[in-house]
Coordinates of C-alpha atoms in Angstrom, one line a residue:
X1 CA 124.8 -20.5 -149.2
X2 CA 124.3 -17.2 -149.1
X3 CA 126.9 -14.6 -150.9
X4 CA 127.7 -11.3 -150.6
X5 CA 127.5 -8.5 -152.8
X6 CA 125.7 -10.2 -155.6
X7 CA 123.5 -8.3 -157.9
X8 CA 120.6 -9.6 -155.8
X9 CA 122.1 -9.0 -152.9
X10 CA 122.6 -5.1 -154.0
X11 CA 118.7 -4.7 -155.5
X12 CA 117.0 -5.6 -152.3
X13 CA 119.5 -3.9 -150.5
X14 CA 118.8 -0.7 -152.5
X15 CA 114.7 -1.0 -152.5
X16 CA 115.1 -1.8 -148.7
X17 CA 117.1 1.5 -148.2
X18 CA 114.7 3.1 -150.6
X19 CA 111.8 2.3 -147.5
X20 CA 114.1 2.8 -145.2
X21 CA 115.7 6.5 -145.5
X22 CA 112.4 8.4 -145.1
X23 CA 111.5 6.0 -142.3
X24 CA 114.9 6.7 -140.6
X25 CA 113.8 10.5 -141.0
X26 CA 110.9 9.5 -139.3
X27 CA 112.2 8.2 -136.6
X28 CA 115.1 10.7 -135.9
X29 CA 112.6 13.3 -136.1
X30 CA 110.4 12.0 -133.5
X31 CA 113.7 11.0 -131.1
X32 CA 115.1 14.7 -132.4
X33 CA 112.3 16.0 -130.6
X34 CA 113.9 13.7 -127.0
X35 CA 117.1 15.6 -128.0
X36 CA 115.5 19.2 -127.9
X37 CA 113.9 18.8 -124.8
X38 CA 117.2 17.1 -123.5
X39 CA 119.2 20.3 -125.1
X40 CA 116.9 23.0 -123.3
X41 CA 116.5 21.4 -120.1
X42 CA 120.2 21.2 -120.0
X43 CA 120.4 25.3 -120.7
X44 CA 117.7 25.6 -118.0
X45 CA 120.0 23.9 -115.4
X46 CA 121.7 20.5 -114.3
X47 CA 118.6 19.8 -111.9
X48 CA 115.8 20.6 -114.6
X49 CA 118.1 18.0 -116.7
X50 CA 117.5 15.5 -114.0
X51 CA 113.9 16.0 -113.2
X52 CA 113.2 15.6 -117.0
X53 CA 115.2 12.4 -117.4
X54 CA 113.5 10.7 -114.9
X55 CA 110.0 12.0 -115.8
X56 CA 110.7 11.0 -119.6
X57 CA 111.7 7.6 -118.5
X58 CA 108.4 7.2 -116.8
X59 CA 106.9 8.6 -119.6
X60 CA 108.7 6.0 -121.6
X61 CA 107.7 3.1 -119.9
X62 CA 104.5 3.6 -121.6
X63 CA 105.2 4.9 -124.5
X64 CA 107.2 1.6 -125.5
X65 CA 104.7 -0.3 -124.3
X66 CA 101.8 1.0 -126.3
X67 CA 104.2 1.5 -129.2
X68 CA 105.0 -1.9 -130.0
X69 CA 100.9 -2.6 -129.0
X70 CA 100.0 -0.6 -132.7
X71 CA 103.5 -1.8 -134.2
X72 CA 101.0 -4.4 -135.6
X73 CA 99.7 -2.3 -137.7
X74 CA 102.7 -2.3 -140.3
X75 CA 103.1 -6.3 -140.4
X76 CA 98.6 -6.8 -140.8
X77 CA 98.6 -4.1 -143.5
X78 CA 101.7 -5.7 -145.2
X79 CA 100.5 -8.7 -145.4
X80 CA 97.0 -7.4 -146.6
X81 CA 98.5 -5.2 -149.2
X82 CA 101.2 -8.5 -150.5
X83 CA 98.0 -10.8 -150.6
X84 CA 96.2 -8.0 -152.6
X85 CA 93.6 -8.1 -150.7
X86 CA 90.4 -5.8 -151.4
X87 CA 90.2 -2.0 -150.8
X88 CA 87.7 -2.1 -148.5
X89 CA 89.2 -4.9 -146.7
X90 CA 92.6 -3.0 -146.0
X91 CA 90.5 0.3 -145.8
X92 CA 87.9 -1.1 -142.8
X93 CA 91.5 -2.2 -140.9
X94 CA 92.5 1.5 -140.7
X95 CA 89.4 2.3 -139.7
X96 CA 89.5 0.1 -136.7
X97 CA 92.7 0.3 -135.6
X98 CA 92.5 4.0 -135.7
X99 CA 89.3 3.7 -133.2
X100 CA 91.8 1.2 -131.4
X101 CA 94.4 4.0 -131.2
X102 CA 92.1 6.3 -129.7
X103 CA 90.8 3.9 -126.6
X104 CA 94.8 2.8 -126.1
X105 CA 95.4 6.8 -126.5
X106 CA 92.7 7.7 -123.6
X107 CA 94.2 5.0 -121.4
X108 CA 98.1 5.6 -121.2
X109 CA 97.0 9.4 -120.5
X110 CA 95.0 8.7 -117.8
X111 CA 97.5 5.9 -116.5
X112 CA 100.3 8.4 -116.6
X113 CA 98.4 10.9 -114.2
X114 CA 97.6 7.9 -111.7
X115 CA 101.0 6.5 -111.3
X116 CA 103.6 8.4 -112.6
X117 CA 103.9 10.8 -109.6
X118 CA 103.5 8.0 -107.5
X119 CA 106.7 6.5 -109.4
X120 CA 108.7 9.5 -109.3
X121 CA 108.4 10.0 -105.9
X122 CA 110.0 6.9 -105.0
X123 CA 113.2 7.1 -106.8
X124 CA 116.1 8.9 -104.3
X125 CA 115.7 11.9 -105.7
X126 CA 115.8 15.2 -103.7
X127 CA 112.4 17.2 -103.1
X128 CA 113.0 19.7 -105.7
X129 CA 113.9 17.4 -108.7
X130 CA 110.9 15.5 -107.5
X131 CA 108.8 18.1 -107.7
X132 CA 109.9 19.3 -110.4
X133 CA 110.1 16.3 -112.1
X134 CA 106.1 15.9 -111.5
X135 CA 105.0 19.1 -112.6
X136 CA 106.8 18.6 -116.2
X137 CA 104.9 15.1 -116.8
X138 CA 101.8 16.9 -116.0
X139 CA 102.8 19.3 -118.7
X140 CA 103.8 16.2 -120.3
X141 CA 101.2 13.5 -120.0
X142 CA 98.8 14.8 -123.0
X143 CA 101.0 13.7 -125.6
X144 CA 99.9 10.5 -124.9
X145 CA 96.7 10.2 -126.6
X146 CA 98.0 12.0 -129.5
X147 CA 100.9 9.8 -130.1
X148 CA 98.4 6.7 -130.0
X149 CA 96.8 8.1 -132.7
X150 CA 100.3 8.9 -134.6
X151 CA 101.8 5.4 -134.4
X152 CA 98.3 3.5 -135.6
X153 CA 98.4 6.2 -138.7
X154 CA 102.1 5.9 -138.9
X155 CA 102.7 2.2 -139.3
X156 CA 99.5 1.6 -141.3
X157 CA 101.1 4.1 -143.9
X158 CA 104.4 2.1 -143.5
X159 CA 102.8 -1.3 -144.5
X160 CA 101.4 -0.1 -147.4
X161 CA 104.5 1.4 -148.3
X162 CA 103.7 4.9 -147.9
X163 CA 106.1 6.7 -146.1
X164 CA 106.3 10.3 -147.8
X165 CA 103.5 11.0 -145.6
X166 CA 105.2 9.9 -142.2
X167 CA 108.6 11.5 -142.9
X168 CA 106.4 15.4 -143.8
X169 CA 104.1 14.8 -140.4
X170 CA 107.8 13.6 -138.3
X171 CA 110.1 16.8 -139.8
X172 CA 106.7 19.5 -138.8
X173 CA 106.2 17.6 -135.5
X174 CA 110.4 18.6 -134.9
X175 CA 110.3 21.8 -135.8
X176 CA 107.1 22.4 -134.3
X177 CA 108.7 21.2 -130.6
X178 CA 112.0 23.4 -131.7
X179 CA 109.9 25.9 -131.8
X180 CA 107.5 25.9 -129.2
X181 CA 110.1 24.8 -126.7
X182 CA 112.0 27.9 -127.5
X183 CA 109.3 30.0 -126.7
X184 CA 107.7 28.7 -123.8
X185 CA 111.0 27.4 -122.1
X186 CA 112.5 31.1 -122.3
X187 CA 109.1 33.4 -122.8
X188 CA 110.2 35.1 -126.0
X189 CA 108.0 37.7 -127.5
X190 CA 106.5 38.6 -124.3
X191 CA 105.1 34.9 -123.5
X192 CA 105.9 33.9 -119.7
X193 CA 109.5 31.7 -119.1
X194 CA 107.6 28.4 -118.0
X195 CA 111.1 26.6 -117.5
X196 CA 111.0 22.8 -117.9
X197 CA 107.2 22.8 -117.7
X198 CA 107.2 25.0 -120.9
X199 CA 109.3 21.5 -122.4
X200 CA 105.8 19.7 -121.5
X201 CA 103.1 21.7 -123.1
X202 CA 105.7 22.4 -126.3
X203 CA 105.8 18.5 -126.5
X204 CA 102.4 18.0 -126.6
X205 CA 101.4 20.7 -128.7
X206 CA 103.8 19.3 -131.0
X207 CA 102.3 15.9 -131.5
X208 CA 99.1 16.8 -132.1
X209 CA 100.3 19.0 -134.6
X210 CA 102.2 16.3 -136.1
X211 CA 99.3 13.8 -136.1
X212 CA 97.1 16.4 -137.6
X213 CA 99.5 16.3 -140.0
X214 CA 99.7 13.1 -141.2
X215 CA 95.8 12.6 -140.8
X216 CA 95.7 15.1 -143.7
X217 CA 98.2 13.1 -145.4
X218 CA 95.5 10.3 -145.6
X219 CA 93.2 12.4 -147.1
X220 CA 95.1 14.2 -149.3
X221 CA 97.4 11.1 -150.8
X222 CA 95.4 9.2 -153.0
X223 CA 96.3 5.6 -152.7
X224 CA 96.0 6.6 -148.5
X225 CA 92.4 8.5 -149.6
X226 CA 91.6 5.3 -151.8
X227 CA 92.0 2.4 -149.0
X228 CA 89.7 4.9 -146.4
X229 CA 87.3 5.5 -148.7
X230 CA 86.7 2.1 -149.9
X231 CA 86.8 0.9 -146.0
X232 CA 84.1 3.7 -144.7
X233 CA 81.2 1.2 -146.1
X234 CA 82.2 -1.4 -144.4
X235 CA 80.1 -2.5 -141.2
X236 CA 81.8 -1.5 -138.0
X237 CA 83.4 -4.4 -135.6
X238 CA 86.2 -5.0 -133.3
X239 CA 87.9 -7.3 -135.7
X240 CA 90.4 -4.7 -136.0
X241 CA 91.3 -4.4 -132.5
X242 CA 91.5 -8.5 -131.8
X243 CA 93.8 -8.5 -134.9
X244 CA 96.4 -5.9 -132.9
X245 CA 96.0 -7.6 -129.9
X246 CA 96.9 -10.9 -131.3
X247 CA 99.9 -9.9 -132.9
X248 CA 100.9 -6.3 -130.8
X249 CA 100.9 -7.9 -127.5
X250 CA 104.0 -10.5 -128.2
X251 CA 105.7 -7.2 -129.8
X252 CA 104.7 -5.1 -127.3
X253 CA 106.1 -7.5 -124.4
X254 CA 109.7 -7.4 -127.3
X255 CA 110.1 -3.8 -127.3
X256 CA 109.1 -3.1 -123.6
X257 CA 111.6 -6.1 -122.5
X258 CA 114.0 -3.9 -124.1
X259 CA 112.7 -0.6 -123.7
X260 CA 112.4 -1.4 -119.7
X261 CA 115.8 -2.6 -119.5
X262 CA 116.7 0.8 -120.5
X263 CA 114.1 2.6 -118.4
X264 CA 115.3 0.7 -115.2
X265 CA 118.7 1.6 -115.8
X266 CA 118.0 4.9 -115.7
X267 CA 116.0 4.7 -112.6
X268 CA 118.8 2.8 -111.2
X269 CA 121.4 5.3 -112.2
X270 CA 119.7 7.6 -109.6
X271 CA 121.4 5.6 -106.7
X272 CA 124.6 7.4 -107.8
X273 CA 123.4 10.9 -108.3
X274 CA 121.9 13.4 -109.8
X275 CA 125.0 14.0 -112.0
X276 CA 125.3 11.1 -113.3
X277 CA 121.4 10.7 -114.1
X278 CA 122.3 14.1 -116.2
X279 CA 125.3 12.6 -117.5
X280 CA 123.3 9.0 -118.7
X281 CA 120.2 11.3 -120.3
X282 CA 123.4 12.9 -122.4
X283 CA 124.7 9.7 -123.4
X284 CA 121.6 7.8 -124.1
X285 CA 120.1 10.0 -125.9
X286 CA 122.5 10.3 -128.6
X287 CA 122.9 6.7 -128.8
X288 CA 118.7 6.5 -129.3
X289 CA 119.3 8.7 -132.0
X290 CA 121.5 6.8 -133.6
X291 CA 119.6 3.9 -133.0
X292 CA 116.9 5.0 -135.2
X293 CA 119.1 4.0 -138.2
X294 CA 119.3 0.4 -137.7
X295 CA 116.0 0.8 -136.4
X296 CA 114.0 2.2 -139.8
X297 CA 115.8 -0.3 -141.7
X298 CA 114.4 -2.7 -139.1
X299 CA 110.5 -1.5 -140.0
X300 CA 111.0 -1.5 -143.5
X301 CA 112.4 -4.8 -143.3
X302 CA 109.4 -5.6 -141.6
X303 CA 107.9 -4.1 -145.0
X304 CA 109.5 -6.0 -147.5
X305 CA 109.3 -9.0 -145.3
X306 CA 105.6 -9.0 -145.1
X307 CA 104.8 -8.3 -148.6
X308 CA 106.7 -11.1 -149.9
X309 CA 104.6 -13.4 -147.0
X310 CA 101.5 -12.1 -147.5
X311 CA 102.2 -13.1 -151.7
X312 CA 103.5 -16.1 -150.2
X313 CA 107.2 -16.2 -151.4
X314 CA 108.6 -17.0 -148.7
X315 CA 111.7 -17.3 -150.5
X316 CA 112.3 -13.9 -151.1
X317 CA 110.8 -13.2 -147.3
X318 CA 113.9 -15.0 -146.4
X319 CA 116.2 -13.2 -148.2
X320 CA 115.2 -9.7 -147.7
X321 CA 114.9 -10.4 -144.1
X322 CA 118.8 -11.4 -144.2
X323 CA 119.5 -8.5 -146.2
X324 CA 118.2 -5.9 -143.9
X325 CA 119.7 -7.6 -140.8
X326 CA 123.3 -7.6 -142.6
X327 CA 122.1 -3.3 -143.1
X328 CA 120.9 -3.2 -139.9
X329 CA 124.7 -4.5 -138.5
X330 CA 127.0 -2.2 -140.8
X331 CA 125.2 0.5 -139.7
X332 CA 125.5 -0.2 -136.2
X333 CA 129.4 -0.8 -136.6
X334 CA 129.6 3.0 -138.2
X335 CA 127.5 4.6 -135.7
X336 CA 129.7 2.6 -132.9
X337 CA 133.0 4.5 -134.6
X338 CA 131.4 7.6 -134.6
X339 CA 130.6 7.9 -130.9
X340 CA 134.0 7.3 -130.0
X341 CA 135.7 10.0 -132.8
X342 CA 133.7 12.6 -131.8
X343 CA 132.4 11.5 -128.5
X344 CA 133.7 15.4 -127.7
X345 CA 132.2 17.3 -130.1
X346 CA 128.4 15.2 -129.2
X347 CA 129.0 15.9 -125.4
X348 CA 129.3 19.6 -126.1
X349 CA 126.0 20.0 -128.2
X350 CA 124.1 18.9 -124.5
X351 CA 126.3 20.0 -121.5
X352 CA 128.9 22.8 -120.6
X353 CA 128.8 21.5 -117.0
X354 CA 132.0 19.7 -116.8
X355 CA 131.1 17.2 -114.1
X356 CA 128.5 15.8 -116.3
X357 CA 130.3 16.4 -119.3
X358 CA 133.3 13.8 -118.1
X359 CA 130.7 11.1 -116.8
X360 CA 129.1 11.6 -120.0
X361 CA 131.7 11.2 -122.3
X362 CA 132.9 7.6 -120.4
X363 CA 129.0 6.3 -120.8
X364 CA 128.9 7.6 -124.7
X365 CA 132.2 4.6 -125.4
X366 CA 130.1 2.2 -123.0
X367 CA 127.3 2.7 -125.8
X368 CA 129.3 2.3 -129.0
X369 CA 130.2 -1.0 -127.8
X370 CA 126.0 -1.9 -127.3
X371 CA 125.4 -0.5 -130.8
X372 CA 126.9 -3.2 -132.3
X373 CA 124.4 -5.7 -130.6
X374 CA 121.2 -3.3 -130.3
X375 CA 121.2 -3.3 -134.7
X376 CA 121.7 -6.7 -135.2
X377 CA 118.3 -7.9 -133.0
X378 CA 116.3 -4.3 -133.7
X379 CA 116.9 -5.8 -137.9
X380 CA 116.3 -9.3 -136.7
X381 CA 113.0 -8.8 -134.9
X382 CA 111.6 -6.6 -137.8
X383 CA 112.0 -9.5 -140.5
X384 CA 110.5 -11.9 -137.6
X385 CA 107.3 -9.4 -137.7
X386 CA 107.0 -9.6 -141.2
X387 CA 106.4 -13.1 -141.2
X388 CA 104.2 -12.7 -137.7
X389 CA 106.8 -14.8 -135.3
X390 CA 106.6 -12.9 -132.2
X391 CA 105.5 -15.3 -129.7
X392 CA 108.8 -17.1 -129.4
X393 CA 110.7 -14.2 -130.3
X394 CA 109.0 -12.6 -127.2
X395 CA 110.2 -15.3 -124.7
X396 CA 113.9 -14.7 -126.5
X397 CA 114.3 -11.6 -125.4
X398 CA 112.3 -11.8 -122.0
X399 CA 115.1 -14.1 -121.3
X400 CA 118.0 -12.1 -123.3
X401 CA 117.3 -8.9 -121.1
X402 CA 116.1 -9.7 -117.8
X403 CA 116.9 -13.3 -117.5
X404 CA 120.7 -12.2 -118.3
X405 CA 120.7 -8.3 -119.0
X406 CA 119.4 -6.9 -116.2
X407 CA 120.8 -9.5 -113.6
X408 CA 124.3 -9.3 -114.8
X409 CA 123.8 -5.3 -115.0
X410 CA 122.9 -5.6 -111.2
X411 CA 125.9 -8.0 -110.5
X412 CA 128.4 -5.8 -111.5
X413 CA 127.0 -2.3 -110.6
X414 CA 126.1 -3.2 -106.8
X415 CA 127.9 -6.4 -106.1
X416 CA 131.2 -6.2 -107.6
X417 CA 131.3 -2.2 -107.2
X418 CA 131.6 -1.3 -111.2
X419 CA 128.6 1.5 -110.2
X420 CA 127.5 2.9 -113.7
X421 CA 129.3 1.3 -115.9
X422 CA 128.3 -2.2 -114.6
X423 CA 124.9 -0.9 -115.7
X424 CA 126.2 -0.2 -119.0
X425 CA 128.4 -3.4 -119.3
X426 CA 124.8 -5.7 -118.6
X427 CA 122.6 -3.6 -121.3
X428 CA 125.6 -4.9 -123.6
X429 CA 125.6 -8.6 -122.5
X430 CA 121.5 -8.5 -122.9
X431 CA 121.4 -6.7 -126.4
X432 CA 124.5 -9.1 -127.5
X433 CA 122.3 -12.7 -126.3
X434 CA 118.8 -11.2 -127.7
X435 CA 120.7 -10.5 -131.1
X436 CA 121.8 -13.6 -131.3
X437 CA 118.6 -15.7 -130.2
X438 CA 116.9 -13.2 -132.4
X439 CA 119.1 -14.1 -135.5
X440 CA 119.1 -17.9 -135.1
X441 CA 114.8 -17.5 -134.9
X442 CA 114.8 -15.7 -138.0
X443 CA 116.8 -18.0 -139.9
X444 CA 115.1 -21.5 -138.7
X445 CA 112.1 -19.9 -139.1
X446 CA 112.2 -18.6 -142.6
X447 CA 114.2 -21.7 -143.9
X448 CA 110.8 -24.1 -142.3
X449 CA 108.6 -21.4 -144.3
X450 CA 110.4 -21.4 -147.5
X451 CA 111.1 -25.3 -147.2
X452 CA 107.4 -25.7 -147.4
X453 CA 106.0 -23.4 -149.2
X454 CA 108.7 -25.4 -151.9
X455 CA 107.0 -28.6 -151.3
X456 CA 103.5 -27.5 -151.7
X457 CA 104.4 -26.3 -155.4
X458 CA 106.6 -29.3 -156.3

């Protein structure tokens, strides 16, 4: 039976929140940089809002995708780092997957040049939005090999518990794109106003500043210096890669099941105008940033998860993983009750268009009540990676969001004429069915882990 607000209960709580808060400053500061662009395409115009909504949401589709790909990372290095595995053993895996990173990097850049006009231009959009759309993922599209790079650095670092590093690299890579954006957006100090396009080249410019960044941090922290030094004798392979594969592509089919609901929605949210495309960017932005609350407590639930599995307690596996899911659902609940306080105040930091500021505000109450659900499976799934269960977990939410999700979203919006918020109301019924299939997982899963690991030391 587990009970609340125990000493035990408080401790792991604590030293999960202790992982947690620079992740969570991670992770807003590479969504804050979403809300800039968001912030100065909306002073640019409603249309340059539009064109890059869409073009992020393409944009997106790959990002998640490749994302939860390197998300490996954090669960292999866990696991290596609980086992106390050697030096050079952890230190030839960031090796690897760092050469990984690179190949994936190449890839979604060159994949997002192929088809992403090709995408846009399919979407009933008008010619200029189009257009304009295009141009800014052009601008755009070089991030991509730089944030490959990023997230196999990133949740390496988080697996071994080092996350100083990440949360310096995330805050320069923000104020890098506040920056830059600011300049080439508006052409201060004599530099030419490239509008939206200017959004582009300050994003990219950004993350490879920011990776830069945290590549020094390996070589400058010592434990970080330690593991690649020990791991630069080793003989080269692609044991590394196979070991992402194996365990990113589940994740990666978890995150973009989710992450594509989200992108689809937005495509579909063209059908009913360019305003309202502006008006869902507004809204779902904020809520992402929220999201990366739950979301770091998530990862460093993975963290604390995978450390106890790879010492093989899978007692205390258990028990962290319910502690971060009960963080991961408080948090939720508070961010929920702040989007519908201040749902006013939020709107007014993006939009002073009042058409897109009423649509907004209606889709920003639509979200609190999907916060609820989104924290509960984003907590759920991290303590499933810490233990490596992410082939049925995958199958969970393949079901949870486009076996129920997206059809029900579909339902309402075009068949039974709710328009928008039908959209909304099925990302709700999705997010509330994957955190509950995710929930049950975790806890039948851990108990059959902990029940035998019990067995083989009686």
């Amino acid at each position: 039976m587990f009970r609340l607000f125990t000493p035990a209960v408080r401790a792991e709580a604590a030293a999960n929140l202790r992982l947690a808060l620079p992740l969570i400053a991670a992770q807003i500061a590479a969504v804050g940089m979403g809300t800039v662009d968001t912030i100065y395409a909306g002073q640019v115009g409603p249309q340059a809002l539009a064109a890059v909504a869409v073009a992020v949401n393409i944009y997106n589709l790959f990002l998640i995708f490749f994302m939860g790909l390197l998300m490996a990372c954090s669960p292999i290095t866990a696991q290596l780092y609980g086992a106390q595995r050697p030096a050079a053993e952890i230190g030839s895996f960031l090796h690897r997957s760092r050469r990984f990173a690179l190949g994936v990097g190449i890839s979604w850049t060159v994949l997002l040049n192929l088809v992403g006009p090709s995408m846009l231009r399919a979407l009933d959009l008008s010619d200029a939005t189009t257009d304009d759309a295009i141009r800014f993922l052009r601008w755009f599209s070089g991030a991509g090999l730089m944030t490959s790079l990023w997230f196999a650095l990133r949740f390496a670092a988080e697996g071994l518990g080092q996350v100083r590093p990440i949360v310096i690299a995330g805050l320069t890579g923000l104020g890098a794109n506040a920056l830059f954006g600011w300049l080439f957006v508006f052409g201060h100090f004599g530099l030419p106003a490239l509008g939206i396009n200017g959004l582009g080249l300050a994003s990219t410019l950004a993350t490879a500043l920011m990776t830069g960044v945290l590549a020094w941090q390996y070589r400058r922290v010592p434990e970080l210096r330690g593991f690649l030094a020990a791991g630069a004798a080793q003989p080269s392979g692609n044991e590394g890669g196979r070991d992402i594969l194996k365990l990113g592509l589940p994740i990666a089919a978890i995150v973009s099941a989710e992450g594509g609901l989200f992108v689809l929605t937005a495509l579909l949210m063209a059908r009913f105008g360019e305003a309202v495309v502006a008006a869902y960017q507004v809204a779902i932005n904020f809520a992402s940033l929220a999201f990366m609350i739950p979301l770091g407590v998530g990862m460093a639930t993975t963290v604390r998860v995978g450390q106890a599995a790879g010492a093989g307690d899978f007692a205390a596996a258990r028990f962290r993983g319910i502690v971060g899911s009960l963080l991961g659902g408080l948090n939720s609940a508070s961010n929920a009750a702040i989007m519908v306080i201040f749902t006013g105040v939020i709107i007014g930091f993006y939009t002073q268009d009042a058409t897109i500021a009423a649509q907004a505000s209606g889709f920003l109450w639509l979200a609190a009540a999907f916060q609820l659900f989104d924290g509960l499976q984003a907590t759920a799934n991290g303590a499933l990676r810490g233990i490596k269960d992410t082939r049925i977990p995958m199958l969970l939410t393949l079901i949870s969001y486009w076996g129920i999700g997206m059809p029900v979203a579909w339902w309402l919006a075009f068949h039974l004429g709710h328009g928008p918020d039908g959209l909304w109301w099925g990302l709700t019924a999705g997010l509330g069915m994957a955190a509950l299939g995710l929930s049950l997982r975790f806890d039948r899963k851990s108990s059959k882990l902990r029940n035998k690991a019990a067995m083989a030391g009686a």
